[in-house]
PDB file of C-alpha atoms in Angstrom:
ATOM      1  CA  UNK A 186     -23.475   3.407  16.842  1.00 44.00           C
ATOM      2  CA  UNK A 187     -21.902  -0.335  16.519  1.00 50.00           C
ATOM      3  CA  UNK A 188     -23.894  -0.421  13.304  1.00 47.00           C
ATOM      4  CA  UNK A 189     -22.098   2.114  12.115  1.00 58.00           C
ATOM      5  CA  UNK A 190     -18.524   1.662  13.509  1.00 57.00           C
ATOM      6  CA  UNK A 191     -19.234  -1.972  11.733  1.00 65.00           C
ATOM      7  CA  UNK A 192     -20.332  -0.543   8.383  1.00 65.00           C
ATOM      8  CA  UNK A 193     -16.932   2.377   8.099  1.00 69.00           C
ATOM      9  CA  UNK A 194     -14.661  -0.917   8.891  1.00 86.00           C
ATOM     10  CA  UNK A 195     -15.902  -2.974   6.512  1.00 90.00           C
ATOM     11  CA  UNK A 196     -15.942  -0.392   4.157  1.00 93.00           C
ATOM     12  CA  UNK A 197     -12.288   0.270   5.138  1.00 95.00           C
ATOM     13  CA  UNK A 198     -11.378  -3.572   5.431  1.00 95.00           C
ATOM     14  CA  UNK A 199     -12.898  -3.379   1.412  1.00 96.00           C
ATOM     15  CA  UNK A 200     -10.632  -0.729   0.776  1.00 97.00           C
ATOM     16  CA  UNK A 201      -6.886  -2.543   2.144  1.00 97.00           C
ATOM     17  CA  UNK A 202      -8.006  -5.576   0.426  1.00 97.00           C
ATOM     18  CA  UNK A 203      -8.313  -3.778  -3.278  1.00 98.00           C
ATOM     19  CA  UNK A 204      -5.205  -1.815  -1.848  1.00 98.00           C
ATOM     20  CA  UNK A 205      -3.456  -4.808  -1.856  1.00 97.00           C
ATOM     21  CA  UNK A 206      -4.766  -5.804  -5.110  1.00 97.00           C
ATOM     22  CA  UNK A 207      -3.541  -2.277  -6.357  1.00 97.00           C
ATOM     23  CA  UNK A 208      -0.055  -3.470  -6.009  1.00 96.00           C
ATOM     24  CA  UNK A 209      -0.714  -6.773  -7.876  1.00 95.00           C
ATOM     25  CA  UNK A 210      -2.449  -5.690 -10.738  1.00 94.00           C
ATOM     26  CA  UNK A 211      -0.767  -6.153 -13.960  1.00 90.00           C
ATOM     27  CA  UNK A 212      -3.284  -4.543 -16.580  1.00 92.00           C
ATOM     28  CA  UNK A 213      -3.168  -1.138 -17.170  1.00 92.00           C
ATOM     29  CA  UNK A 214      -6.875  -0.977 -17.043  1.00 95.00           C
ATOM     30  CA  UNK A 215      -6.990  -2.410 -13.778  1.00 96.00           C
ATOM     31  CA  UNK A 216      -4.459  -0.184 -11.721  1.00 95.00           C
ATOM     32  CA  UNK A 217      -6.191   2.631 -13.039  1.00 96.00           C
ATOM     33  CA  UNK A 218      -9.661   1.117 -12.296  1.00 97.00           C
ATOM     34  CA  UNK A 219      -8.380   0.146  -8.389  1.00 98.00           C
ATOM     35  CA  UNK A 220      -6.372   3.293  -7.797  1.00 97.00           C
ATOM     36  CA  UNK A 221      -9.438   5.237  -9.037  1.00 97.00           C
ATOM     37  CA  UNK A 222     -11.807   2.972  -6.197  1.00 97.00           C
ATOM     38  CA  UNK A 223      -8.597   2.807  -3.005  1.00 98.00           C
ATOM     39  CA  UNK A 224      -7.113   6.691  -3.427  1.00 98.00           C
ATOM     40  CA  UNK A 225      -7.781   9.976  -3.486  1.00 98.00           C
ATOM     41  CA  UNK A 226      -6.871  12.723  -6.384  1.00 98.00           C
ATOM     42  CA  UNK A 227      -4.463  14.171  -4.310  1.00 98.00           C
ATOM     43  CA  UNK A 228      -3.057  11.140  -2.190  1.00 98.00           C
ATOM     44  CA  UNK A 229       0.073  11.275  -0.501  1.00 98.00           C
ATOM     45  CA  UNK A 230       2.707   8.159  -0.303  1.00 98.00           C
ATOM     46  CA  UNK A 231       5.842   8.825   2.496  1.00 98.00           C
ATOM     47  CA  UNK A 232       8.457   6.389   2.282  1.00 95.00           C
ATOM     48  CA  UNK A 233      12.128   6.304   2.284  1.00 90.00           C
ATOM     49  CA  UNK A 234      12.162   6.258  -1.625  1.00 87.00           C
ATOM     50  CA  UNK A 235      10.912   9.624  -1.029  1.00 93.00           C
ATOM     51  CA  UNK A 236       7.175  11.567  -1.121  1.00 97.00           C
ATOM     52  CA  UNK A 237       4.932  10.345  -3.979  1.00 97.00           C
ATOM     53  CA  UNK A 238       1.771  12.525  -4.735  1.00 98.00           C
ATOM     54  CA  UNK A 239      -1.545  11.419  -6.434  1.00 98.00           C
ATOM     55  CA  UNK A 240      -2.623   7.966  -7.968  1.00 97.00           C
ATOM     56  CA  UNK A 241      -0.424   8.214 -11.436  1.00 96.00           C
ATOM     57  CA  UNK A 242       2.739   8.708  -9.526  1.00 97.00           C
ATOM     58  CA  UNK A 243       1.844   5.587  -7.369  1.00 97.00           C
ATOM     59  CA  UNK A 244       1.103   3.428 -10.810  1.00 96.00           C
ATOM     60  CA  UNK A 245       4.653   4.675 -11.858  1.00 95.00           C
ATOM     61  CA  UNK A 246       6.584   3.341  -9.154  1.00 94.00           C
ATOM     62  CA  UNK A 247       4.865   0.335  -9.081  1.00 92.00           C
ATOM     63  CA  UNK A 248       5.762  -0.196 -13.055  1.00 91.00           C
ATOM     64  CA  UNK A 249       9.086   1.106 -12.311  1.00 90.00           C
ATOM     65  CA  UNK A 250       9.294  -1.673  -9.955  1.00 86.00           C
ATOM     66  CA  UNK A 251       8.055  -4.178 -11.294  1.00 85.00           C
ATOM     67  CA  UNK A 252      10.339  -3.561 -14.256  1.00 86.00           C
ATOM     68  CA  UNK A 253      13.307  -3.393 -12.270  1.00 82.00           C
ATOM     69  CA  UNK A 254      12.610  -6.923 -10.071  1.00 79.00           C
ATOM     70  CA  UNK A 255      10.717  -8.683 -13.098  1.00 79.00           C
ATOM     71  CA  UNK A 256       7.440  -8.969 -11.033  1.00 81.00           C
ATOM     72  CA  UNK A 257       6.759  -8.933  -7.473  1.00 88.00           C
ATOM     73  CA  UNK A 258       3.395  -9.949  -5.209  1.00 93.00           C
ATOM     74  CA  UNK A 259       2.578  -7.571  -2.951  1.00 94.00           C
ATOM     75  CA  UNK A 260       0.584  -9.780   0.041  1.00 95.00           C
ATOM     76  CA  UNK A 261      -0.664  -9.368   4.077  1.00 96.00           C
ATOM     77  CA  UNK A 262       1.222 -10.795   6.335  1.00 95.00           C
ATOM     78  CA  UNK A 263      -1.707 -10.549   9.082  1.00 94.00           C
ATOM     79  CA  UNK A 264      -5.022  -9.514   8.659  1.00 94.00           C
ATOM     80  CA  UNK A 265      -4.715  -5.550   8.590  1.00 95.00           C
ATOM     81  CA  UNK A 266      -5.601  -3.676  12.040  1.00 94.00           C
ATOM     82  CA  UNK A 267      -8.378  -0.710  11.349  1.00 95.00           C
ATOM     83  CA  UNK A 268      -8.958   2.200  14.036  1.00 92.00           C
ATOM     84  CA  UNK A 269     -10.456   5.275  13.880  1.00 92.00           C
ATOM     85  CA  UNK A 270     -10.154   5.721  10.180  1.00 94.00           C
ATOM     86  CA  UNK A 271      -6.299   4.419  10.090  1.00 96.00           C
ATOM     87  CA  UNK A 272      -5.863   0.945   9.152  1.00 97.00           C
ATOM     88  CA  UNK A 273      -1.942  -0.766   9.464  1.00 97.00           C
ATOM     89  CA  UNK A 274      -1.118  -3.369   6.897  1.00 97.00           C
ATOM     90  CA  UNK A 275       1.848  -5.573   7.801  1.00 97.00           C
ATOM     91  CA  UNK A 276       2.839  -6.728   3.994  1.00 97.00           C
ATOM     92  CA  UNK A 277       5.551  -8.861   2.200  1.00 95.00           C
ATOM     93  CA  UNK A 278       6.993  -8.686  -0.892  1.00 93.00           C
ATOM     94  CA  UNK A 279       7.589 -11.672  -2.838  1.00 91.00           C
ATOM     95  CA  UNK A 280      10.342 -10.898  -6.301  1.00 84.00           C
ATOM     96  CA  UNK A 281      13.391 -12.051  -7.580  1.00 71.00           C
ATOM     97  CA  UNK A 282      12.854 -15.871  -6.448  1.00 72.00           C
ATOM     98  CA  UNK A 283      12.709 -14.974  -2.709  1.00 70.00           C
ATOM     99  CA  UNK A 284      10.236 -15.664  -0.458  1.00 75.00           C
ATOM    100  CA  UNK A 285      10.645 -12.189   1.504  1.00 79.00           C
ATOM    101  CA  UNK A 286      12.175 -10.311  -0.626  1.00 87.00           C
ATOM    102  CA  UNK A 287      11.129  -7.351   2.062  1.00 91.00           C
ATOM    103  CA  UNK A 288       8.379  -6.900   4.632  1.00 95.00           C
ATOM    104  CA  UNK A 289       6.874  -3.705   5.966  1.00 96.00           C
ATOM    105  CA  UNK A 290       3.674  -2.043   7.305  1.00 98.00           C
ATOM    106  CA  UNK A 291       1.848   0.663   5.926  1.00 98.00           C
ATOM    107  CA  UNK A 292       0.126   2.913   7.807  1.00 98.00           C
ATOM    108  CA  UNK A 293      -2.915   3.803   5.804  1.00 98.00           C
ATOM    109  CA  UNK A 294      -5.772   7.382   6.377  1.00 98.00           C
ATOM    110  CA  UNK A 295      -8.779   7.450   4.808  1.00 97.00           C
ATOM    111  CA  UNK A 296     -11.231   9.941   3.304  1.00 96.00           C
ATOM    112  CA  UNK A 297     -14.892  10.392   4.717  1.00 94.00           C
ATOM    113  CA  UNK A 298     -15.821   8.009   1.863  1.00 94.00           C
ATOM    114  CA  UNK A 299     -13.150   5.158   2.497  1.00 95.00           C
ATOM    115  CA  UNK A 300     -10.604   5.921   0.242  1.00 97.00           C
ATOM    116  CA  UNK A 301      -7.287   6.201   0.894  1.00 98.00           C
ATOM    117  CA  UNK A 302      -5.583   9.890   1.513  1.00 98.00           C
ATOM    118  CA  UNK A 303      -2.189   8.922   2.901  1.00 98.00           C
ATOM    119  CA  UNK A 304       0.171   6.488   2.821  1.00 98.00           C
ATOM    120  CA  UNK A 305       2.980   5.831   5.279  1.00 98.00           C
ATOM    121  CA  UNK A 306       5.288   3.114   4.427  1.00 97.00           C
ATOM    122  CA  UNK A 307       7.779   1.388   6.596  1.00 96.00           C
ATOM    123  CA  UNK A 308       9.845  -1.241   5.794  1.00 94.00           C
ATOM    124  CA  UNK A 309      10.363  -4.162   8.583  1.00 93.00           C
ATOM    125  CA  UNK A 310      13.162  -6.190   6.857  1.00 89.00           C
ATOM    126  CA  UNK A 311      14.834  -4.481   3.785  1.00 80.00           C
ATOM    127  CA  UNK A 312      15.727  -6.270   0.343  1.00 78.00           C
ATOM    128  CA  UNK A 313      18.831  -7.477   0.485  1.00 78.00           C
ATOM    129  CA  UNK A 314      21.729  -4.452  -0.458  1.00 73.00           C
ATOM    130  CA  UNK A 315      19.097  -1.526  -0.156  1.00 71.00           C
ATOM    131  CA  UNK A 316      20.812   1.387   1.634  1.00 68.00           C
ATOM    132  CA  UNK A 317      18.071   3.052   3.750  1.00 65.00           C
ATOM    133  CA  UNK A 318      20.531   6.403   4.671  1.00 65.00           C
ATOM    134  CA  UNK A 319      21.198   6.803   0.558  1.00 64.00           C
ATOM    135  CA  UNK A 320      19.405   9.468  -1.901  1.00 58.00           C
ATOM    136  CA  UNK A 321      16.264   7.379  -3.177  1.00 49.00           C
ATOM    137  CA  UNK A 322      15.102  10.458  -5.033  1.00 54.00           C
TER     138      UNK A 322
END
């Protein structure tokens, strides 16, 4: 049993870490390679920017981003907590010159097979001027 509680974590420990990596990548090739290995087909992303479904619509915000801020690096603030097939990431965004530009946790759910099916994202600290209450849509 220990064995195998050890195995699914690592596997799921693998997982957050190319998760993380997800958000950094800057090649094409690669965010479709990593989203292919951390999510599902049909993954689901809750935030307050709204409900994001599947791996392409995940790779679009993350350009659309990225665009906006001119860069960003996506990063752990604390090595990620993994139970019972959840994980919680405590992140930090690094853009625009600042440090912490904003800091959140995700709450992640995965598959039978590691990957990722869902997505919760909440934000700890804001960037600077975001309106949580207004139409992210």
């Amino acid at each position: 049993m220990t064995e195998t509680i050890e195995t699914v974590t690592a596997q799921h420990r693998a997982t957050v870490e190319d998760y993380v990596r997800f958000w950094n990548a800057q090649e094409p090739g690669e965010q479709q390679r990593l989203a292919a290995a951390v999510f599902t087909e049909d993954v689901r992303y809750y935030a307050l920017i709204g409900v994001l479904s599947g791996p392409s619509a995940l790779i679009g915000f993350r350009e659309q981003f990225t665009q906006h801020m001119g860069g960003a690096v996506f990063s752990s603030r604390r090595e990620p907590e993994i139970l019972h097939g959840r994980a919680r990431l405590m992140w930090r965004i690094e853009a625009g010159g600042k440090e912490s530009f904003a800091t959140g946790t995700d709450i992640l759910v995965f598959d039978e097979g590691g990957r990722i099916t869902t997505v919760s994202a909440f934000l700890d600290q804001a960037p600077e001027g975001f309106d949580p209450n207004a139409s992210h849509d």
